[in-house]
Coordinates of C-alpha atoms in Angstrom, one line a residue:
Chain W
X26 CA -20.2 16.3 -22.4
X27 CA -21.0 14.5 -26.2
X28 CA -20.7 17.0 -29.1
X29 CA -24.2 16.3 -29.0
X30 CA -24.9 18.3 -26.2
X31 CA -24.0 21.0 -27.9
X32 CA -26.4 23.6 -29.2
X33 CA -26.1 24.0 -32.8
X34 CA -25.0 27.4 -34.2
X35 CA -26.7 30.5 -33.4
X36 CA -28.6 29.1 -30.4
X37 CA -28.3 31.0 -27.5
X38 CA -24.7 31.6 -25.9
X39 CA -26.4 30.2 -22.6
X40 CA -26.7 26.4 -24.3
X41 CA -23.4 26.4 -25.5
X42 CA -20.6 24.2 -23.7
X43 CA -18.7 26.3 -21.7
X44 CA -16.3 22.9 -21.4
X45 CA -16.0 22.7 -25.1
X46 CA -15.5 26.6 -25.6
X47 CA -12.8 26.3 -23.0
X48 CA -10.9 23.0 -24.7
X49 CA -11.2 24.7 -27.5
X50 CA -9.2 27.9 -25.8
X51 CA -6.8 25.5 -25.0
X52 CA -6.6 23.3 -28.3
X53 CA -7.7 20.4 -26.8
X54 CA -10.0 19.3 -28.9
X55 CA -10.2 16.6 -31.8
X56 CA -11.2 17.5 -35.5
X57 CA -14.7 17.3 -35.2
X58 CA -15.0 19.7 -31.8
X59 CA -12.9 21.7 -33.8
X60 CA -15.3 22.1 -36.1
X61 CA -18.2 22.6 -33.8
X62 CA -16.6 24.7 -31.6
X63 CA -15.2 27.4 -34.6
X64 CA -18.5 27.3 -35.6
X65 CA -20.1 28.4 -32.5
X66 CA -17.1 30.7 -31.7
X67 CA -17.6 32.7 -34.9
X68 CA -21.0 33.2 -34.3
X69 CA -21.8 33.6 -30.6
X70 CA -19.7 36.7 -29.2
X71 CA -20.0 35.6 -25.7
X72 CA -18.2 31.9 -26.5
X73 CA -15.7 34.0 -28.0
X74 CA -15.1 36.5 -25.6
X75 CA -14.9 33.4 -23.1
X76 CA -12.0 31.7 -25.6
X77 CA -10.1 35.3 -24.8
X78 CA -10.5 35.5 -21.6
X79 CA -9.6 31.9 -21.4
X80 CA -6.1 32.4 -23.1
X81 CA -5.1 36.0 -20.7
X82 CA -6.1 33.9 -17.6
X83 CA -3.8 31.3 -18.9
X84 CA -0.8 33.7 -19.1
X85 CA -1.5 35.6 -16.4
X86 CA -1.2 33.1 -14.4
X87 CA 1.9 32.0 -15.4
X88 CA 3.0 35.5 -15.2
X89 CA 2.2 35.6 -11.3
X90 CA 5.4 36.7 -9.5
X91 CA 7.0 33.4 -7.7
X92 CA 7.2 34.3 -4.1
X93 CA 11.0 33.7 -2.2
X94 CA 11.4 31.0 0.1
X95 CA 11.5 31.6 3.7
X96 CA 14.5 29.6 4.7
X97 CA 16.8 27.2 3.6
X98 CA 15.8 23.3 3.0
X99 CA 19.1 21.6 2.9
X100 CA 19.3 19.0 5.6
X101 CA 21.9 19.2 8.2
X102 CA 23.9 15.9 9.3
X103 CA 21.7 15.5 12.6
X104 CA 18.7 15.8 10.8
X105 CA 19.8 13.4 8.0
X106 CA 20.6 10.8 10.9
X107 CA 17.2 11.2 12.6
X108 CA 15.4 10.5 8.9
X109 CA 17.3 7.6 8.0
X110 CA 16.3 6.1 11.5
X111 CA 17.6 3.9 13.5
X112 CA 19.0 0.1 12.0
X113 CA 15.7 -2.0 12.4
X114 CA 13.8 0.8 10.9
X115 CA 16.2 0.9 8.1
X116 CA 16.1 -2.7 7.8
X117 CA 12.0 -2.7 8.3
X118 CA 11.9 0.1 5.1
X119 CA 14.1 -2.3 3.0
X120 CA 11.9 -5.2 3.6
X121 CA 8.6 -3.3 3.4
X122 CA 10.2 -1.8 0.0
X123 CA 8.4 -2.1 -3.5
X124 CA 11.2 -4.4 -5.0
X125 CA 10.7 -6.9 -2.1
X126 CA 6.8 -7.0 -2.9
X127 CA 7.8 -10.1 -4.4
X128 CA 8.6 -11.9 -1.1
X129 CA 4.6 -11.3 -0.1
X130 CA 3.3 -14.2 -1.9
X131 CA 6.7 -16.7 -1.2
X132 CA 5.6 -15.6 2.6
X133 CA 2.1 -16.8 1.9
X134 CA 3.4 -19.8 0.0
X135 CA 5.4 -20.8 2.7
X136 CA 3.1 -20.3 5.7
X137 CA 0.8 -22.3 3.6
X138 CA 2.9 -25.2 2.8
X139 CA 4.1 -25.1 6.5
X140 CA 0.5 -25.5 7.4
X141 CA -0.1 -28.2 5.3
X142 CA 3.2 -30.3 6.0
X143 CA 2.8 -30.1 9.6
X144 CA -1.0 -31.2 9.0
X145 CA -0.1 -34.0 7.0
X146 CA 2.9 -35.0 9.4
X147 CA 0.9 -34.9 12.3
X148 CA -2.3 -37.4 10.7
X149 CA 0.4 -39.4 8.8
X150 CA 0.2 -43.2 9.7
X151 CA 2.5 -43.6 12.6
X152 CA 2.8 -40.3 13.7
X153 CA 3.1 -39.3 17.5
X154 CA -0.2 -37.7 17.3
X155 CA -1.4 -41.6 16.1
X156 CA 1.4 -43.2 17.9
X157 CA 0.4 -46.3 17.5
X158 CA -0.1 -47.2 14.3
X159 CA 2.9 -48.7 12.7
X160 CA 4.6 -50.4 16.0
X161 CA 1.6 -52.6 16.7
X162 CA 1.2 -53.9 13.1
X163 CA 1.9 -57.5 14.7
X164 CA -0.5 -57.1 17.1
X165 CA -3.1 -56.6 14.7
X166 CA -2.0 -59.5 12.9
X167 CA -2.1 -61.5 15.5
X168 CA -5.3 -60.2 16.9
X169 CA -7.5 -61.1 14.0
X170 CA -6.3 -64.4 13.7
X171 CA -6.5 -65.0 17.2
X172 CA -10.3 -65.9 18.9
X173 CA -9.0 -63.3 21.8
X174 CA -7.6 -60.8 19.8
X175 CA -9.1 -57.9 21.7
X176 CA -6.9 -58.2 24.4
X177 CA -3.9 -57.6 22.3
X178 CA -5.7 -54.6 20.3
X179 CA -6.3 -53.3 23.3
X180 CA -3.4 -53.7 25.3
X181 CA -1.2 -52.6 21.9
X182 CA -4.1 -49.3 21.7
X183 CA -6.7 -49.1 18.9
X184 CA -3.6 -47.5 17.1
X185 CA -3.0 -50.7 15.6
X186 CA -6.2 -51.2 13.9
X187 CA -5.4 -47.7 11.9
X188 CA -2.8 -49.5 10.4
X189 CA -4.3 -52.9 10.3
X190 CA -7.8 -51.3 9.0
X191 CA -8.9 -48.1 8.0
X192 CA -11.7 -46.3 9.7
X193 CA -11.7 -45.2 13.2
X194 CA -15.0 -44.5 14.6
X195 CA -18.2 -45.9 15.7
X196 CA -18.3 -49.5 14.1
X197 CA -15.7 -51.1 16.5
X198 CA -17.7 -49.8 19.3
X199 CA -21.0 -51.4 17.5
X200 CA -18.8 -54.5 17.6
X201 CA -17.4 -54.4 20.7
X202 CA -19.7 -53.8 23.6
X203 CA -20.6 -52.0 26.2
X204 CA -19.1 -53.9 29.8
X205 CA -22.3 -53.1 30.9
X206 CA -24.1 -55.5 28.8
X207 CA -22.5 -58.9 29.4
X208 CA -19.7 -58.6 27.0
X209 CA -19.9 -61.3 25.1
X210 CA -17.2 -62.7 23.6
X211 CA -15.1 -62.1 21.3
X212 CA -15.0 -64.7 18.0
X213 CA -13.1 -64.5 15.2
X214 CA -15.8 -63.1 13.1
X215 CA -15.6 -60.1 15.2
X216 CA -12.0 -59.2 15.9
X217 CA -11.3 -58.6 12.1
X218 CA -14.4 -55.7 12.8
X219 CA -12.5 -54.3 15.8
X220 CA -9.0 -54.4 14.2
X221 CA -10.4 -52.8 11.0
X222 CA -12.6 -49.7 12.4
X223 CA -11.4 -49.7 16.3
X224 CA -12.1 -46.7 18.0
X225 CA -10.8 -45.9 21.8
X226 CA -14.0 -47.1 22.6
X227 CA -13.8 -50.7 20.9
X228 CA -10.3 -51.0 22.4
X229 CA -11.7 -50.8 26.1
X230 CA -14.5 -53.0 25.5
X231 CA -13.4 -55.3 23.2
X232 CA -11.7 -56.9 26.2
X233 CA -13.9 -57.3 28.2
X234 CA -14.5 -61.1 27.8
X235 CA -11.0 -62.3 27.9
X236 CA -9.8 -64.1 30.5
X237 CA -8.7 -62.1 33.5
X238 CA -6.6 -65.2 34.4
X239 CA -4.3 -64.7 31.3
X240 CA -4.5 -60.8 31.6
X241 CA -4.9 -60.5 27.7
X242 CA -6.3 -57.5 27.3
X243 CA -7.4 -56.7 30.4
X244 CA -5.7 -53.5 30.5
X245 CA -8.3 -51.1 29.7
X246 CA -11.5 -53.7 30.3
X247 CA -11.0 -54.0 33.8
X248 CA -9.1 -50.7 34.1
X249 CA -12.1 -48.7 33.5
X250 CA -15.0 -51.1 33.6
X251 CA -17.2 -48.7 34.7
X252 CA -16.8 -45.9 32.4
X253 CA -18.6 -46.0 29.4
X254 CA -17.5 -42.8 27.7
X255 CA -14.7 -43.7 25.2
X256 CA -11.1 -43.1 26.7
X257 CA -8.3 -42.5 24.4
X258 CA -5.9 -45.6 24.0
X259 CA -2.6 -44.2 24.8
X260 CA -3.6 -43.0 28.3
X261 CA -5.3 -46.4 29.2
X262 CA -2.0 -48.1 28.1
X263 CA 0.2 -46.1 29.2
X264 CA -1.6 -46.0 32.7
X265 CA -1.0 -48.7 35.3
X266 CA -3.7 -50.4 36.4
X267 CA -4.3 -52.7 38.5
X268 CA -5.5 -55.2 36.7
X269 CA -2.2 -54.5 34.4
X270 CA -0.5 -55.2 38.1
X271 CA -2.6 -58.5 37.4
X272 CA -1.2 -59.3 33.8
X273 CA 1.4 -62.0 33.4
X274 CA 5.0 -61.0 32.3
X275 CA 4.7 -62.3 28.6
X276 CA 1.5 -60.2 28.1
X277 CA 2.7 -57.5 30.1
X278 CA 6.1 -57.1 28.0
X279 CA 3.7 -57.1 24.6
X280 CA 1.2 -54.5 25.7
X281 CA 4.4 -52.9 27.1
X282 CA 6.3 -52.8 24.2
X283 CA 3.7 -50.9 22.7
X284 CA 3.6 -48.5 25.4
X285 CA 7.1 -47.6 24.7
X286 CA 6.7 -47.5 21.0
X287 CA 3.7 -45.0 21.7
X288 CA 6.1 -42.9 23.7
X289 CA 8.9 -42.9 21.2
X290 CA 9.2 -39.8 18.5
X291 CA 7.9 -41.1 15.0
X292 CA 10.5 -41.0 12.3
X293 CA 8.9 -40.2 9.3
X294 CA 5.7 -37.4 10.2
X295 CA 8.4 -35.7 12.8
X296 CA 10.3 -34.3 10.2
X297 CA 7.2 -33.4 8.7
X298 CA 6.2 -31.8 11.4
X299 CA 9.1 -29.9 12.2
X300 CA 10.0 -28.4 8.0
X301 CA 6.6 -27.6 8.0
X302 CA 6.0 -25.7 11.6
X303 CA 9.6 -24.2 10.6
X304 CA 8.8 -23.0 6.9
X305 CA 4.9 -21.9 8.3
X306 CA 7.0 -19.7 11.1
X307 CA 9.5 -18.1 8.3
X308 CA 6.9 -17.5 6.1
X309 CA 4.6 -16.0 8.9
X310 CA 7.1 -13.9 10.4
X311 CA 8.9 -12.4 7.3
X312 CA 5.1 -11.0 6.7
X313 CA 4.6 -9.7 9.9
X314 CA 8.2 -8.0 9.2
X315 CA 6.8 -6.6 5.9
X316 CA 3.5 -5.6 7.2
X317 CA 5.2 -3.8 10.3
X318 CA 7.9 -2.4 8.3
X319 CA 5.2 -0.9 5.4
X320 CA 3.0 0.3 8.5
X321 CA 6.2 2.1 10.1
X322 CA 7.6 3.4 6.8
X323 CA 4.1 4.8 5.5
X324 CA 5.1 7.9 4.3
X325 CA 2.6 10.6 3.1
X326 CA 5.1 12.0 0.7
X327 CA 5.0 8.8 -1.2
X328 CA 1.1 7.7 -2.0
Chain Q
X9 CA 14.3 23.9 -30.9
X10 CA 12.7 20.9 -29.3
X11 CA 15.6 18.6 -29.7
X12 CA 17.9 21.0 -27.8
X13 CA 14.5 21.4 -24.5
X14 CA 14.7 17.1 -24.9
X15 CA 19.0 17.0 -24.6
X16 CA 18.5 19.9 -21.7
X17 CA 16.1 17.8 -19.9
X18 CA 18.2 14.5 -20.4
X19 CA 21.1 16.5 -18.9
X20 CA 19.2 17.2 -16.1
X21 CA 17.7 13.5 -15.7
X22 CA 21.4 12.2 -15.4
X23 CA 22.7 14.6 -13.1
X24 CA 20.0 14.1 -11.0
X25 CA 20.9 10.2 -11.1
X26 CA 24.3 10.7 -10.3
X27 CA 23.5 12.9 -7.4
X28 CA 20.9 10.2 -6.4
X29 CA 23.8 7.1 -6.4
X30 CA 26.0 9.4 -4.6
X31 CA 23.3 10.1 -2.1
X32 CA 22.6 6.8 -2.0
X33 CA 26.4 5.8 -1.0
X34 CA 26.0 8.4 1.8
X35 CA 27.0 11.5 0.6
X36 CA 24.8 14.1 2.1
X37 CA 26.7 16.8 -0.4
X38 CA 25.2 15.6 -2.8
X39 CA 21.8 15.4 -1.8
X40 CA 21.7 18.9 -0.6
X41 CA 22.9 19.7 -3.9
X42 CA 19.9 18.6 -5.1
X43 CA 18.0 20.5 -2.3
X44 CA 19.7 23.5 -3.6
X45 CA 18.6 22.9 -7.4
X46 CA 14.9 22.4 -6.5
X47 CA 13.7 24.4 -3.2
X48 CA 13.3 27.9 -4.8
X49 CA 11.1 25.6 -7.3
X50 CA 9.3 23.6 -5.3
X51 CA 8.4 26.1 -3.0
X52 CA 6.9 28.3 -5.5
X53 CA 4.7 26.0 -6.5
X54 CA 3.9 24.4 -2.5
X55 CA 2.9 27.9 -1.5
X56 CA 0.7 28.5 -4.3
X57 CA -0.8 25.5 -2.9
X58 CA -1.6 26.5 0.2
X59 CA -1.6 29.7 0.1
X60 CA 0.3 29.4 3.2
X61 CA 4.2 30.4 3.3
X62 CA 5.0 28.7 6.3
X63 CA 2.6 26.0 5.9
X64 CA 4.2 25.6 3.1
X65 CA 7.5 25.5 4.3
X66 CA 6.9 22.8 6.3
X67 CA 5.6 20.9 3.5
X68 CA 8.5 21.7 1.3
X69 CA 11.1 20.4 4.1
X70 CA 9.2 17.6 4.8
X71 CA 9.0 16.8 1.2
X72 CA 12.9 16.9 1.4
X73 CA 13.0 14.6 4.8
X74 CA 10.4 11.9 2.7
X75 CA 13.1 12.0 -0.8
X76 CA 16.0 11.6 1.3
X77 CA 14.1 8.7 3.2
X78 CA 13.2 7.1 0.4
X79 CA 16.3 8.1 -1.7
X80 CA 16.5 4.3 -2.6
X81 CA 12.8 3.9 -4.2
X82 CA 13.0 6.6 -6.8
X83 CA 13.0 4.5 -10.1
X84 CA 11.7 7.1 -12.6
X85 CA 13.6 9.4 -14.9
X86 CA 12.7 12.5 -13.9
X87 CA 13.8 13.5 -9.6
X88 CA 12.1 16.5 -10.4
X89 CA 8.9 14.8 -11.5
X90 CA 8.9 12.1 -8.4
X91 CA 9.9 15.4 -6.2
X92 CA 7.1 17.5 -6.9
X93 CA 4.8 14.4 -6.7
X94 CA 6.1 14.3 -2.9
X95 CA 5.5 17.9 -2.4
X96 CA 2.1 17.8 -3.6
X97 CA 1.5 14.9 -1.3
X98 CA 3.1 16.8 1.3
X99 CA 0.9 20.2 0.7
X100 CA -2.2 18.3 0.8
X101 CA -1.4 16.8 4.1
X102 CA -0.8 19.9 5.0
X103 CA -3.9 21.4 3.8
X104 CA -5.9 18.5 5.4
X105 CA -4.4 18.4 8.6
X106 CA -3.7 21.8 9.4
X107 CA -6.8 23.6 8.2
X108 CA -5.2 26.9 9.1
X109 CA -6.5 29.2 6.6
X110 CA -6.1 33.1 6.9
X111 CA -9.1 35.0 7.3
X112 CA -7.9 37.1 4.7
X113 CA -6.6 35.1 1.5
X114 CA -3.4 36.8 1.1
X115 CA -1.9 38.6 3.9
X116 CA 1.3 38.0 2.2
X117 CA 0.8 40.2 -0.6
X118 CA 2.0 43.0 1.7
X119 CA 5.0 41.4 2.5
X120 CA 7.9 42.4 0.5
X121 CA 9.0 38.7 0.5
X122 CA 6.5 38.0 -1.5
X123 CA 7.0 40.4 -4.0
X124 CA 9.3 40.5 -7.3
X125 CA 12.1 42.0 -7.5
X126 CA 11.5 45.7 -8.1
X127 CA 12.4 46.7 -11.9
X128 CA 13.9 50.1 -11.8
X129 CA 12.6 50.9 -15.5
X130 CA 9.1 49.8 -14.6
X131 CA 7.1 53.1 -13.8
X132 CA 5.2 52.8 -10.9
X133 CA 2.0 52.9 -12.3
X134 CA 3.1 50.1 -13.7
X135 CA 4.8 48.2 -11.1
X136 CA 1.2 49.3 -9.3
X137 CA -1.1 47.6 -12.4
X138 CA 1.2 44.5 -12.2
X139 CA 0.7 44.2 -8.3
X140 CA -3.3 44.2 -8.3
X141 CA -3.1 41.8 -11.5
X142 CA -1.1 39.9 -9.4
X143 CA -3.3 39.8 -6.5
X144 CA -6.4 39.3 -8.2
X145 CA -5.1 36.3 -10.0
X146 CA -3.8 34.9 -6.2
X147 CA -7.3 35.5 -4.8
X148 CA -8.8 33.7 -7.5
X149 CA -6.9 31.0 -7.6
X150 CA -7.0 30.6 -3.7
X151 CA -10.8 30.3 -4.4
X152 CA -11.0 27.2 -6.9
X153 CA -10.9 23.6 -5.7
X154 CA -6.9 22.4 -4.5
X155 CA -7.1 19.8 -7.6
X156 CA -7.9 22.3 -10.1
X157 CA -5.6 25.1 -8.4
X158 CA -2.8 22.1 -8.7
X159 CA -3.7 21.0 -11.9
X160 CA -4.0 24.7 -13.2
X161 CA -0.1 25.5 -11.7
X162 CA 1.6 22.2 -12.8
X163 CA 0.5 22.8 -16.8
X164 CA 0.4 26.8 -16.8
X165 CA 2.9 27.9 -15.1
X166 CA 5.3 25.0 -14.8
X167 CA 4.6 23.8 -18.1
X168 CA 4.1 19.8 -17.4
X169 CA 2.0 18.4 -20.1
X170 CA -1.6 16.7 -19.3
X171 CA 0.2 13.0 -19.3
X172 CA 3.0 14.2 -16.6
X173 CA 0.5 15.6 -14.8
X174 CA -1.6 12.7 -15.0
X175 CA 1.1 10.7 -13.5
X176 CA 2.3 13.5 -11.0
X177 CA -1.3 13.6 -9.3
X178 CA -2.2 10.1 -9.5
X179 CA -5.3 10.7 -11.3
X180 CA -6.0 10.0 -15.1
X181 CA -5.7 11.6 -18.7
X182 CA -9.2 12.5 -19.1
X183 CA -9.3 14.1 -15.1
X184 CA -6.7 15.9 -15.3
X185 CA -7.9 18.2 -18.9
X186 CA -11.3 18.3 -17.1
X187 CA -9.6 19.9 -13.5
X188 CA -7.6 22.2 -15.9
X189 CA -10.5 23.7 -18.3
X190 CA -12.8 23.7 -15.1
X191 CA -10.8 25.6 -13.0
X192 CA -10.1 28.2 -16.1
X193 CA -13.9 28.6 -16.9
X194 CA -13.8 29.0 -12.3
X195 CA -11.3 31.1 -12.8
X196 CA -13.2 33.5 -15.5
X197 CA -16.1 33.3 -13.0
X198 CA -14.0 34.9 -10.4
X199 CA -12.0 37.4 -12.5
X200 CA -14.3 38.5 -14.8
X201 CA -15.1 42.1 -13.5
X202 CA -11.4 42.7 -13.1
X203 CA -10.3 41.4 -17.0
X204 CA -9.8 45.1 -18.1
X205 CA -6.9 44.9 -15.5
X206 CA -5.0 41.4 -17.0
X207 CA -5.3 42.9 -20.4
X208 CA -2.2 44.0 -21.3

């Protein structure tokens, strides 16, 4: 309550602050309550009654008689062993301790920089989630120089075309088309389109124009001729098909090749992969550590 | 005067400590030394609490089980301080969770545990004045809020300052004046048709 709440000198004892009567029993108040409160003390009895009252009730309550304890609170060695716990609690309380607040946001850190490396390592050019991107780099070459090129794009997946070209998504399909419609063929003018922006979908109808006799690119044309829903490379490639049955032995050992390079492990977003699912698992378990070891450890006593 | 209370209490600050690090490296002695030095303390002020002796017992021991638990987190300078802090905790668990008040505020009061010592030289009209001061001060007390009953104990009768207090409790500065100056003006409430008796 403001000093200006108080009632000035001489009001009645019922407006007076009984909080600033009673700081001022205690001498708890600055200069100017001082002055306030004298004032009102030496002229309301009742305020100053209340300041002695006040200061007995302070003394007598420290006079109250301490009552005796009703046993003895030392702790035996039995009990001491059953507080300290058992070793993982021990080991949960030191982790979940104040001082190793500090390893909360190095937890977080790492999760997060896990998460990110083993993001990055898995959409990383080349990767085994892309698996084709950096084996079939000569296919792509070769395939936009060539006036057949689908058939190499698509025997050597669409992965080539995300190193050879950028986008993947609907623009190869647009210039590769359907089977259903004629396929046309294939000219130079296109193939640098389907190299640049394939999509699992350019790579299976790309090829549908070129010539079942050489078996360039028939793979996935005549593998799946009649399904118009995009497939993903890799399994048309990697999935004999007749019409792969069909393709000669040079062809077959290109489209082959990149078969095998799709299988194999990449070498550089692997790593990736692995430090970052590694350092995301540290990080993520040393807080599950923490927050089990501060929910075991919670002790009332220490709020 | 004061410089001799401030070299007392840093006496006591680094015997504590070493009883700590040698509680710390497993000796048990030495924590139960520690028990020894504070229980009679910190149960007087638990059981003024809760008004409860063996509710506050339990407290009190658990209080002990938590510091010897958490031997290794005490940082401050005073054990006694980050001791009584745990107790308080501990009482107000106990007052939360057990809710086992007695229907009559102090049935203690006719226990001869609970009494002082008998003074041979006090008459016992005396001795009989002091007793019903005694008891009407308990009553009261039992009767104002936990916070300002605590707050009331720590600074008149153990003699922490507002700022200890402050830190003991968890709560701040300004809190902890207004819980101790609320609780007197309670208090007055309460014992004002038995003053004549604290009156010495």
């Amino acid at each position: 309550m403001s000093r200006r709440d108080v009632a000035p000198p001489g009001a009645e004892h019922s407006k007076h602050d009984p909080l600033l009567i009673a700081r001022y029993a205690a001498r708890d108040v600055d200069a100017a309550d001082m002055q306030v409160a004298e004032r009102i003390v030496a002229e309301c009895t009742d305020c100053a009654a209340l300041v002695a009252d006040l200061r007995v009730i302070a003394r007598s309550v420290a006079a109250v008689p301490t009552p005796r304890r009703p046993r003895d609170f030392r702790i035996s060695p039995e009990q001491a062993a059953a507080v300290r716990g058992s070793f993982l609690e021990r080991i949960l309380r030191r982790i979940a301790m104040p001082g190793t607040a500090v390893l909360q946001p190095f937890a977080g850190a790492a999760v997060a920089i896990g998460l990110v490396l083993v993001v990055v390592g898995g959409t990383l050019p080349g990767t085994s989630s892309a698996p084709m991107a950096r084996a079939p780099a000569p296919y792509a070459a070769e395939s936009a120089s060539s006036a057949r090129p689908g058939a190499e794009v698509d025997a050597g997946e669409p992965g080539a075309s995300a190193v050879a070209g950028d986008s993947i998504g609907p623009a190869a399909s647009e210039a590769a088309p359907s089977p259903y419609l004629g396929a046309p063929e294939l000219d130079a003018e296109s193939a640098p389109l389907v190299t640049e922006g394939a999509s699992p979908a350019a790579a299976e109808g790309a090829p549908s124009d070129t010539d079942p006799e050489t078996g360039e690119g028939r793979a996935s044309a005549s593998a799946e001729p009649s399904d118009p829903t995009p497939v993903p490379s890799a399994r048309v490639s990697a999935r004999p098909t007749s019409d792969t049955a069909a393709v000669g032995p040079d062809e077959d050992t290109s489209s082959g090749g990149a078969a095998e390079t799709a299988a194999q492990p990449d070498p550089a977003g692997t790593p990736l992969v692995l430090v970052g699912a590694l350092l995301a698992a540290a990080g993520i378990v040393l807080l599950l550590l923490r927050v089990l070891g501060q929910r075991m450890m919670r002790d009332p006593g220490l709020r | 005067m004061e410089d001799r209370t401030r070299q007392g209490a840093s006496e006591q600050h680094a015997r504590d400590r070493a009883l700590v690090e040698r509680a710390l490296d497993g000796d048990l002695d030495a924590f139960n030394r520690l028990v020894e030095l504070y229980q009679d303390y910190l149960f007087a002020l638990t059981v003024r609490v809760v008004n409860d002796r063996e509710a506050a017992a339990d407290a009190v021991q658990e209080a002990f089980f938590s510091a010897y638990r958490n031997l290794s987190r005490f940082r401050g300078d005073s054990f006694r301080s980050w001791l009584t802090r745990i107790a308080l905790n501990a009482a107000t668990d106990v007052l939360r969770y057990r809710k086992r008040r007695p229907a009559d505020p102090y049935p203690e009061w006719e226990d001869e545990a609970w009494q002082p010592p008998a003074d041979d030289s006090e008459a016992p009209e005396r001795t009989a004045i002091l007793r019903s001061r005694s008891r009407a001060i308990a009553s009261a007390m039992e009767r104002i809020t936990t916070d300002q009953r605590t707050a009331i104990l720590l600074f008149d009768v153990e003699g922490y300052d507002y700022h200890e207090i402050a830190e003991m409790t968890g709560v701040s500065l300004g809190t902890v004046k207004s819980r101790i100056h609320r609780g007197r003006l309670a208090l007055r409430e309460l014992l004002l048709p038995e003053m004549e008796l604290l009156q010495d």
